[in-house]
Amino acid sequence: MEAFDDNGQEWHSVSGISLLECAYEQNSLSIEMERIKRLQLAADGSMDRISELPQAILHHILSFLSQDEAAETSLLSKSWNCVWSTRPNIEFREKWFHGDKEKFMSVLNKTLQGYRDQNLCVHEFLVEMSRVDSEIVLLLEKWIPRVVLNMGVKKFSLYNYSKIAKIF
Amino acid sequence: MVTTDEKGPLTAKKKSVIIRSCDGDEFLVSESAAVLSTSLKKILEEKEDRLIHLSDIDNKTLAMVIAYLSTHADDGLSDDLKRSFDQEFVSGKEFDVLKYLVLATDTLQVTCLCYTVAKKMADIMKNKLVEWVRREFDIQNDYTPEAEAEIRRLDAWAWDDRQLEDD
């Protein structure tokens, strides 16, 4: 655990936690099915210049894009939507939602629920919010233990731009 | 054909290995350079034979990876020079060249180079219109107009304010 100040700096961070030994058979299975689907596309000659790369490499490439930039790739094609929606690094910044806190919380909740339903790993998880209130605390209390303990997170960051320093 | 790496002929005393590409070209590489690849290091630890055959890396890609490994194994170069080399290494390379490089570095487990190449590929896609990326990488849009509109509606938060380029 590390603590930082509240001027937009990271003030809670858990890193180095690797729980990859947790059983992710379903995740491995879906990756294998994705690989087979890609091989079939390649055999058909319908594979494009980039999608033939293994999903892990495509995830690596997407990890250098911010969430909004990476989200754009979901529009490319159905297979890219699949790559984007299973990437192991999740980033949510409230400012993207232009003050619509309900939308911010709903998208965050829906995204994490999707990962949980599919038993997907989350290696990096970042949430940035403008203020901390009881609603966001409830949401974070629901997800932080799951993300940290059950989803294989290696780096976890919460950013807060308000003057409220801590939620715990 | 045996080609020495870019650092010149190797002395008999210096330990070296021969790496063969999938198309049969052979490269003589110092062991200190080869072991910067985690995969090659494991192979060298497990077998006596100093000839390694890589069945899925072509000669051009392998030559580039070896140039990288040899530069990074050179103790005479400062870290700053190595960083400049890394930036030069990926600049101006065609996307397909980067694609084979990233696959090779993934296979050979050359983490730093894999990072540099993947980042360069992301930079190429960054701030580009969906239509530009589809065109550039021959990606077939298999959405119906309705399905694409639905994704744009659902994830509108992600790209409302972005200034994207189409060239």
GROMACS .gro file of C-alpha atoms in nm:
model
  335
    1MET     CA    1   0.000   0.000   0.000
    2GLU     CA    2   0.123   0.346  -0.080
    3ALA     CA    3  -0.031   0.683  -0.001
    4PHE     CA    4  -0.006   1.002  -0.199
    5ASP     CA    5  -0.155   1.348  -0.158
    6ASP     CA    6  -0.495   1.453  -0.285
    7ASN     CA    7  -0.393   1.693  -0.558
    8GLY     CA    8  -0.474   1.461  -0.836
    9GLN     CA    9  -0.210   1.222  -0.719
   10GLU     CA   10  -0.247   0.859  -0.651
   11TRP     CA   11  -0.330   0.808  -0.287
   12HIS     CA   12  -0.411   0.446  -0.266
   13SER     CA   13  -0.223   0.191  -0.459
   14VAL     CA   14  -0.191  -0.179  -0.422
   15SER     CA   15   0.070  -0.331  -0.644
   16GLY     CA   16   0.259  -0.650  -0.675
   17ILE     CA   17  -0.043  -0.859  -0.595
   18SER     CA   18  -0.049  -1.150  -0.828
   19LEU     CA   19  -0.325  -1.397  -0.789
   20LEU     CA   20  -0.289  -1.549  -1.129
   21GLU     CA   21  -0.286  -1.890  -0.975
   22CYS     CA   22  -0.659  -1.844  -0.922
   23ALA     CA   23  -0.846  -2.072  -1.152
   24TYR     CA   24  -0.926  -1.895  -1.475
   25GLU     CA   25  -1.009  -2.199  -1.683
   26GLN     CA   26  -1.303  -2.029  -1.844
   27ASN     CA   27  -1.083  -1.738  -1.942
   28SER     CA   28  -0.826  -1.971  -2.096
   29LEU     CA   29  -1.102  -2.150  -2.283
   30SER     CA   30  -1.240  -1.829  -2.432
   31ILE     CA   31  -0.888  -1.725  -2.536
   32GLU     CA   32  -0.839  -2.063  -2.702
   33MET     CA   33  -1.174  -2.032  -2.884
   34GLU     CA   34  -1.075  -1.684  -2.997
   35ARG     CA   35  -0.745  -1.823  -3.127
   36ILE     CA   36  -0.925  -2.097  -3.323
   37LYS     CA   37  -1.164  -1.841  -3.469
   38ARG     CA   38  -0.866  -1.630  -3.579
   39LEU     CA   39  -0.695  -1.930  -3.737
   40GLN     CA   40  -1.013  -2.006  -3.932
   41LEU     CA   41  -1.025  -1.647  -4.055
   42ALA     CA   42  -0.658  -1.669  -4.156
   43ALA     CA   43  -0.727  -1.994  -4.344
   44ASP     CA   44  -1.014  -1.825  -4.528
   45GLY     CA   45  -0.776  -1.553  -4.639
   46SER     CA   46  -1.006  -1.299  -4.479
   47MET     CA   47  -0.762  -1.196  -4.206
   48ASP     CA   48  -0.654  -0.835  -4.215
   49ARG     CA   49  -0.308  -0.688  -4.151
   50ILE     CA   50  -0.334  -0.660  -3.777
   51SER     CA   51  -0.600  -0.896  -3.644
   52GLU     CA   52  -0.384  -1.203  -3.705
   53LEU     CA   53  -0.177  -1.103  -3.405
   54PRO     CA   54  -0.249  -1.306  -3.092
   55GLN     CA   55  -0.500  -1.150  -2.857
   56ALA     CA   56  -0.234  -1.106  -2.585
   57ILE     CA   57  -0.028  -0.885  -2.819
   58LEU     CA   58  -0.332  -0.687  -2.928
   59HIS     CA   59  -0.412  -0.632  -2.559
   60HIS     CA   60  -0.053  -0.518  -2.508
   61ILE     CA   61  -0.088  -0.267  -2.795
   62LEU     CA   62  -0.419  -0.140  -2.655
   63SER     CA   63  -0.260  -0.095  -2.313
   64PHE     CA   64  -0.066   0.203  -2.453
   65LEU     CA   65  -0.390   0.376  -2.548
   66SER     CA   66  -0.607   0.554  -2.296
   67GLN     CA   67  -0.946   0.398  -2.231
   68ASP     CA   68  -1.123   0.640  -2.462
   69GLU     CA   69  -0.869   0.582  -2.738
   70ALA     CA   70  -0.889   0.206  -2.691
   71ALA     CA   71  -1.270   0.216  -2.687
   72GLU     CA   72  -1.257   0.359  -3.038
   73THR     CA   73  -1.115   0.029  -3.161
   74SER     CA   74  -1.439  -0.148  -3.065
   75LEU     CA   75  -1.592   0.023  -3.369
   76LEU     CA   76  -1.342  -0.131  -3.611
   77SER     CA   77  -1.504  -0.473  -3.636
   78LYS     CA   78  -1.667  -0.742  -3.424
   79SER     CA   79  -1.337  -0.914  -3.351
   80TRP     CA   80  -1.185  -0.583  -3.237
   81ASN     CA   81  -1.485  -0.527  -3.012
   82CYS     CA   82  -1.400  -0.863  -2.857
   83VAL     CA   83  -1.033  -0.761  -2.812
   84TRP     CA   84  -1.130  -0.430  -2.653
   85SER     CA   85  -1.393  -0.571  -2.422
   86THR     CA   86  -1.154  -0.832  -2.280
   87ARG     CA   87  -0.842  -0.616  -2.237
   88PRO     CA   88  -0.678  -0.665  -1.895
   89ASN     CA   89  -0.629  -0.298  -1.814
   90ILE     CA   90  -0.933  -0.094  -1.718
   91GLU     CA   91  -0.928   0.282  -1.673
   92PHE     CA   92  -1.221   0.503  -1.573
   93ARG     CA   93  -1.204   0.879  -1.536
   94GLU     CA   94  -1.513   1.066  -1.422
   95LYS     CA   95  -1.420   1.370  -1.632
   96TRP     CA   96  -1.500   1.173  -1.948
   97PHE     CA   97  -1.864   1.174  -1.840
   98HIS     CA   98  -1.893   1.554  -1.817
   99GLY     CA   99  -2.030   1.557  -1.465
  100ASP     CA  100  -2.282   1.278  -1.526
  101LYS     CA  101  -2.188   1.080  -1.217
  102GLU     CA  102  -2.474   0.832  -1.264
  103LYS     CA  103  -2.347   0.741  -1.609
  104PHE     CA  104  -1.989   0.714  -1.480
  105MET     CA  105  -2.093   0.474  -1.203
  106SER     CA  106  -2.325   0.277  -1.426
  107VAL     CA  107  -2.059   0.222  -1.697
  108LEU     CA  108  -1.799   0.131  -1.433
  109ASN     CA  109  -2.035  -0.117  -1.267
  110LYS     CA  110  -2.150  -0.268  -1.597
  111THR     CA  111  -1.795  -0.309  -1.726
  112LEU     CA  112  -1.672  -0.481  -1.409
  113GLN     CA  113  -1.981  -0.701  -1.400
  114GLY     CA  114  -1.904  -0.807  -1.757
  115TYR     CA  115  -1.549  -0.903  -1.660
  116ARG     CA  116  -1.673  -1.094  -1.359
  117ASP     CA  117  -1.940  -1.280  -1.556
  118GLN     CA  118  -1.678  -1.395  -1.807
  119ASN     CA  119  -1.410  -1.467  -1.539
  120LEU     CA  120  -1.171  -1.227  -1.712
  121CYS     CA  121  -0.850  -1.104  -1.554
  122VAL     CA  122  -0.789  -0.738  -1.475
  123HIS     CA  123  -0.418  -0.672  -1.444
  124GLU     CA  124  -0.438  -0.295  -1.409
  125PHE     CA  125  -0.733  -0.108  -1.269
  126LEU     CA  126  -0.753   0.270  -1.243
  127VAL     CA  127  -1.040   0.487  -1.127
  128GLU     CA  128  -1.024   0.865  -1.116
  129MET     CA  129  -1.308   1.063  -0.963
  130SER     CA  130  -1.376   1.427  -0.892
  131ARG     CA  131  -1.528   1.374  -0.548
  132VAL     CA  132  -1.598   1.092  -0.311
  133ASP     CA  133  -1.948   1.047  -0.175
  134SER     CA  134  -2.146   0.765  -0.021
  135GLU     CA  135  -2.266   0.630  -0.356
  136ILE     CA  136  -1.918   0.596  -0.500
  137VAL     CA  137  -1.796   0.448  -0.173
  138LEU     CA  138  -2.066   0.182  -0.195
  139LEU     CA  139  -1.969   0.101  -0.551
  140LEU     CA  140  -1.598   0.085  -0.467
  141GLU     CA  141  -1.665  -0.127  -0.160
  142LYS     CA  142  -1.848  -0.369  -0.384
  143TRP     CA  143  -1.576  -0.394  -0.647
  144ILE     CA  144  -1.239  -0.335  -0.482
  145PRO     CA  145  -1.228  -0.666  -0.293
  146ARG     CA  146  -1.339  -0.857  -0.604
  147VAL     CA  147  -1.090  -0.685  -0.832
  148VAL     CA  148  -0.802  -0.718  -0.587
  149LEU     CA  149  -0.871  -1.067  -0.460
  150ASN     CA  150  -1.040  -1.250  -0.744
  151MET     CA  151  -0.952  -1.090  -1.075
  152GLY     CA  152  -0.572  -1.114  -1.072
  153VAL     CA  153  -0.498  -0.742  -1.040
  154LYS     CA  154  -0.129  -0.644  -1.032
  155LYS     CA  155  -0.167  -0.267  -1.019
  156PHE     CA  156  -0.458  -0.088  -0.863
  157SER     CA  157  -0.492   0.291  -0.848
  158LEU     CA  158  -0.754   0.533  -0.721
  159TYR     CA  159  -0.721   0.902  -0.802
  160ASN     CA  160  -0.919   1.173  -0.636
  161TYR     CA  161  -0.928   1.536  -0.748
  162SER     CA  162  -1.133   1.664  -0.457
  163LYS     CA  163  -1.000   1.779  -0.124
  164ILE     CA  164  -1.134   1.471   0.048
  165ALA     CA  165  -0.825   1.267   0.096
  166LYS     CA  166  -0.944   0.926   0.194
  167ILE     CA  167  -1.248   0.710   0.179
  168PHE     CA  168  -1.138   0.446   0.426
  169MET     CA  169   2.574  -1.874  -4.474
  170VAL     CA  170   2.698  -1.750  -4.141
  171THR     CA  171   2.677  -1.380  -4.080
  172THR     CA  172   2.842  -1.208  -3.787
  173ASP     CA  173   2.631  -0.962  -3.597
  174GLU     CA  174   2.684  -0.587  -3.636
  175LYS     CA  175   2.960  -0.569  -3.383
  176GLY     CA  176   3.211  -0.732  -3.616
  177PRO     CA  177   3.374  -1.074  -3.628
  178LEU     CA  178   3.369  -1.259  -3.303
  179THR     CA  179   3.689  -1.387  -3.153
  180ALA     CA  180   3.732  -1.756  -3.097
  181LYS     CA  181   3.750  -1.699  -2.725
  182LYS     CA  182   3.416  -1.523  -2.705
  183LYS     CA  183   3.126  -1.761  -2.659
  184SER     CA  184   2.883  -1.748  -2.945
  185VAL     CA  185   2.577  -1.923  -3.082
  186ILE     CA  186   2.438  -1.966  -3.429
  187ILE     CA  187   2.074  -1.876  -3.477
  188ARG     CA  188   1.898  -1.997  -3.790
  189SER     CA  189   1.587  -1.825  -3.929
  190CYS     CA  190   1.289  -2.013  -4.074
  191ASP     CA  191   1.422  -1.944  -4.423
  192GLY     CA  192   1.762  -2.096  -4.348
  193ASP     CA  193   1.987  -1.794  -4.292
  194GLU     CA  194   2.228  -1.830  -4.003
  195PHE     CA  195   2.352  -1.555  -3.772
  196LEU     CA  196   2.650  -1.576  -3.541
  197VAL     CA  197   2.561  -1.401  -3.218
  198SER     CA  198   2.751  -1.354  -2.896
  199GLU     CA  199   2.605  -1.550  -2.609
  200SER     CA  200   2.585  -1.231  -2.402
  201ALA     CA  201   2.349  -1.087  -2.666
  202ALA     CA  202   2.147  -1.407  -2.711
  203VAL     CA  203   2.070  -1.443  -2.341
  204LEU     CA  204   1.893  -1.107  -2.339
  205SER     CA  205   1.613  -1.310  -2.494
  206THR     CA  206   1.453  -1.513  -2.216
  207SER     CA  207   1.354  -1.789  -2.461
  208LEU     CA  208   1.706  -1.819  -2.608
  209LYS     CA  209   1.853  -1.815  -2.258
  210LYS     CA  210   1.633  -2.108  -2.157
  211ILE     CA  211   1.727  -2.302  -2.470
  212LEU     CA  212   2.098  -2.242  -2.410
  213GLU     CA  213   2.069  -2.356  -2.051
  214GLU     CA  214   1.904  -2.677  -2.158
  215LYS     CA  215   2.116  -2.791  -2.449
  216GLU     CA  216   2.480  -2.819  -2.541
  217ASP     CA  217   2.426  -2.753  -2.908
  218ARG     CA  218   2.514  -2.397  -3.006
  219LEU     CA  219   2.279  -2.396  -3.307
  220ILE     CA  220   1.926  -2.273  -3.251
  221HIS     CA  221   1.664  -2.303  -3.522
  222LEU     CA  222   1.373  -2.062  -3.507
  223SER     CA  223   1.094  -2.207  -3.717
  224ASP     CA  224   0.868  -1.904  -3.723
  225ILE     CA  225   1.098  -1.601  -3.755
  226ASP     CA  226   1.216  -1.490  -4.099
  227ASN     CA  227   1.567  -1.367  -4.176
  228LYS     CA  228   1.486  -0.995  -4.204
  229THR     CA  229   1.303  -0.988  -3.873
  230LEU     CA  230   1.567  -1.200  -3.704
  231ALA     CA  231   1.845  -0.970  -3.830
  232MET     CA  232   1.667  -0.673  -3.672
  233VAL     CA  233   1.615  -0.850  -3.339
  234ILE     CA  234   1.981  -0.957  -3.332
  235ALA     CA  235   2.095  -0.601  -3.406
  236TYR     CA  236   1.886  -0.492  -3.107
  237LEU     CA  237   2.020  -0.766  -2.878
  238SER     CA  238   2.381  -0.698  -2.979
  239THR     CA  239   2.346  -0.325  -2.914
  240HIS     CA  240   2.193  -0.386  -2.573
  241ALA     CA  241   2.462  -0.640  -2.485
  242ASP     CA  242   2.737  -0.391  -2.565
  243ASP     CA  243   2.878  -0.274  -2.231
  244GLY     CA  244   3.061   0.008  -2.406
  245LEU     CA  245   2.736   0.191  -2.486
  246SER     CA  246   2.572   0.420  -2.232
  247ASP     CA  247   2.205   0.377  -2.138
  248ASP     CA  248   2.129   0.705  -2.315
  249LEU     CA  249   2.278   0.577  -2.638
  250LYS     CA  250   2.080   0.255  -2.604
  251ARG     CA  251   1.759   0.453  -2.552
  252SER     CA  252   1.831   0.663  -2.863
  253PHE     CA  253   1.898   0.341  -3.052
  254ASP     CA  254   1.557   0.206  -2.941
  255GLN     CA  255   1.376   0.514  -3.070
  256GLU     CA  256   1.564   0.506  -3.400
  257PHE     CA  257   1.503   0.136  -3.424
  258VAL     CA  258   1.124   0.166  -3.455
  259SER     CA  259   1.097   0.502  -3.627
  260GLY     CA  260   0.989   0.499  -3.987
  261LYS     CA  261   0.928   0.125  -3.996
  262GLU     CA  262   0.629  -0.001  -4.193
  263PHE     CA  263   0.343  -0.140  -3.990
  264ASP     CA  264   0.391  -0.490  -4.130
  265VAL     CA  265   0.758  -0.485  -4.027
  266LEU     CA  266   0.654  -0.386  -3.675
  267LYS     CA  267   0.394  -0.663  -3.674
  268TYR     CA  268   0.653  -0.933  -3.747
  269LEU     CA  269   0.889  -0.771  -3.497
  270VAL     CA  270   0.633  -0.775  -3.219
  271LEU     CA  271   0.551  -1.140  -3.293
  272ALA     CA  272   0.923  -1.230  -3.290
  273THR     CA  273   0.991  -1.042  -2.967
  274ASP     CA  274   0.692  -1.212  -2.809
  275THR     CA  275   0.821  -1.554  -2.916
  276LEU     CA  276   1.178  -1.477  -2.809
  277GLN     CA  277   1.062  -1.300  -2.493
  278VAL     CA  278   1.260  -0.983  -2.545
  279THR     CA  279   1.044  -0.780  -2.311
  280CYS     CA  280   1.195  -0.434  -2.365
  281LEU     CA  281   1.183  -0.454  -2.743
  282CYS     CA  282   0.831  -0.602  -2.735
  283TYR     CA  283   0.729  -0.301  -2.523
  284THR     CA  284   0.894  -0.051  -2.761
  285VAL     CA  285   0.740  -0.205  -3.074
  286ALA     CA  286   0.390  -0.247  -2.926
  287LYS     CA  287   0.400   0.115  -2.810
  288LYS     CA  288   0.502   0.229  -3.157
  289MET     CA  289   0.211   0.033  -3.308
  290ALA     CA  290  -0.027   0.197  -3.059
  291ASP     CA  291   0.115   0.539  -3.149
  292ILE     CA  292   0.033   0.474  -3.515
  293MET     CA  293  -0.333   0.406  -3.424
  294LYS     CA  294  -0.360   0.687  -3.172
  295ASN     CA  295  -0.600   0.974  -3.250
  296LYS     CA  296  -0.695   0.828  -3.584
  297LEU     CA  297  -1.047   0.801  -3.717
  298VAL     CA  298  -1.199   0.453  -3.721
  299GLU     CA  299  -1.223   0.481  -4.099
  300TRP     CA  300  -0.850   0.561  -4.124
  301VAL     CA  301  -0.753   0.257  -3.916
  302ARG     CA  302  -0.985   0.028  -4.114
  303ARG     CA  303  -0.839   0.154  -4.441
  304GLU     CA  304  -0.477   0.140  -4.325
  305PHE     CA  305  -0.498  -0.215  -4.189
  306ASP     CA  306  -0.754  -0.358  -4.431
  307ILE     CA  307  -0.998  -0.424  -4.148
  308GLN     CA  308  -1.332  -0.539  -4.278
  309ASN     CA  309  -1.621  -0.361  -4.108
  310ASP     CA  310  -1.856  -0.651  -4.036
  311TYR     CA  311  -2.109  -0.445  -3.840
  312THR     CA  312  -2.448  -0.363  -3.981
  313PRO     CA  313  -2.504   0.016  -3.981
  314GLU     CA  314  -2.755  -0.036  -3.699
  315ALA     CA  315  -2.508  -0.235  -3.486
  316GLU     CA  316  -2.235   0.026  -3.537
  317ALA     CA  317  -2.474   0.305  -3.446
  318GLU     CA  318  -2.572   0.117  -3.132
  319ILE     CA  319  -2.207   0.085  -3.021
  320ARG     CA  320  -2.150   0.454  -3.090
  321ARG     CA  321  -2.457   0.535  -2.881
  322LEU     CA  322  -2.366   0.307  -2.589
  323ASP     CA  323  -2.004   0.418  -2.569
  324ALA     CA  324  -2.056   0.779  -2.671
  325TRP     CA  325  -1.879   0.890  -2.351
  326ALA     CA  326  -1.554   0.753  -2.488
  327TRP     CA  327  -1.523   0.963  -2.800
  328ASP     CA  328  -1.750   1.265  -2.768
  329ASP     CA  329  -1.479   1.531  -2.752
  330ARG     CA  330  -1.191   1.376  -2.935
  331GLN     CA  331  -1.019   1.538  -3.228
  332LEU     CA  332  -0.931   1.261  -3.469
  333GLU     CA  333  -0.714   1.257  -3.776
  334ASP     CA  334  -0.786   1.103  -4.112
  335ASP     CA  335  -0.439   1.119  -4.268
   0.00000   0.00000   0.00000
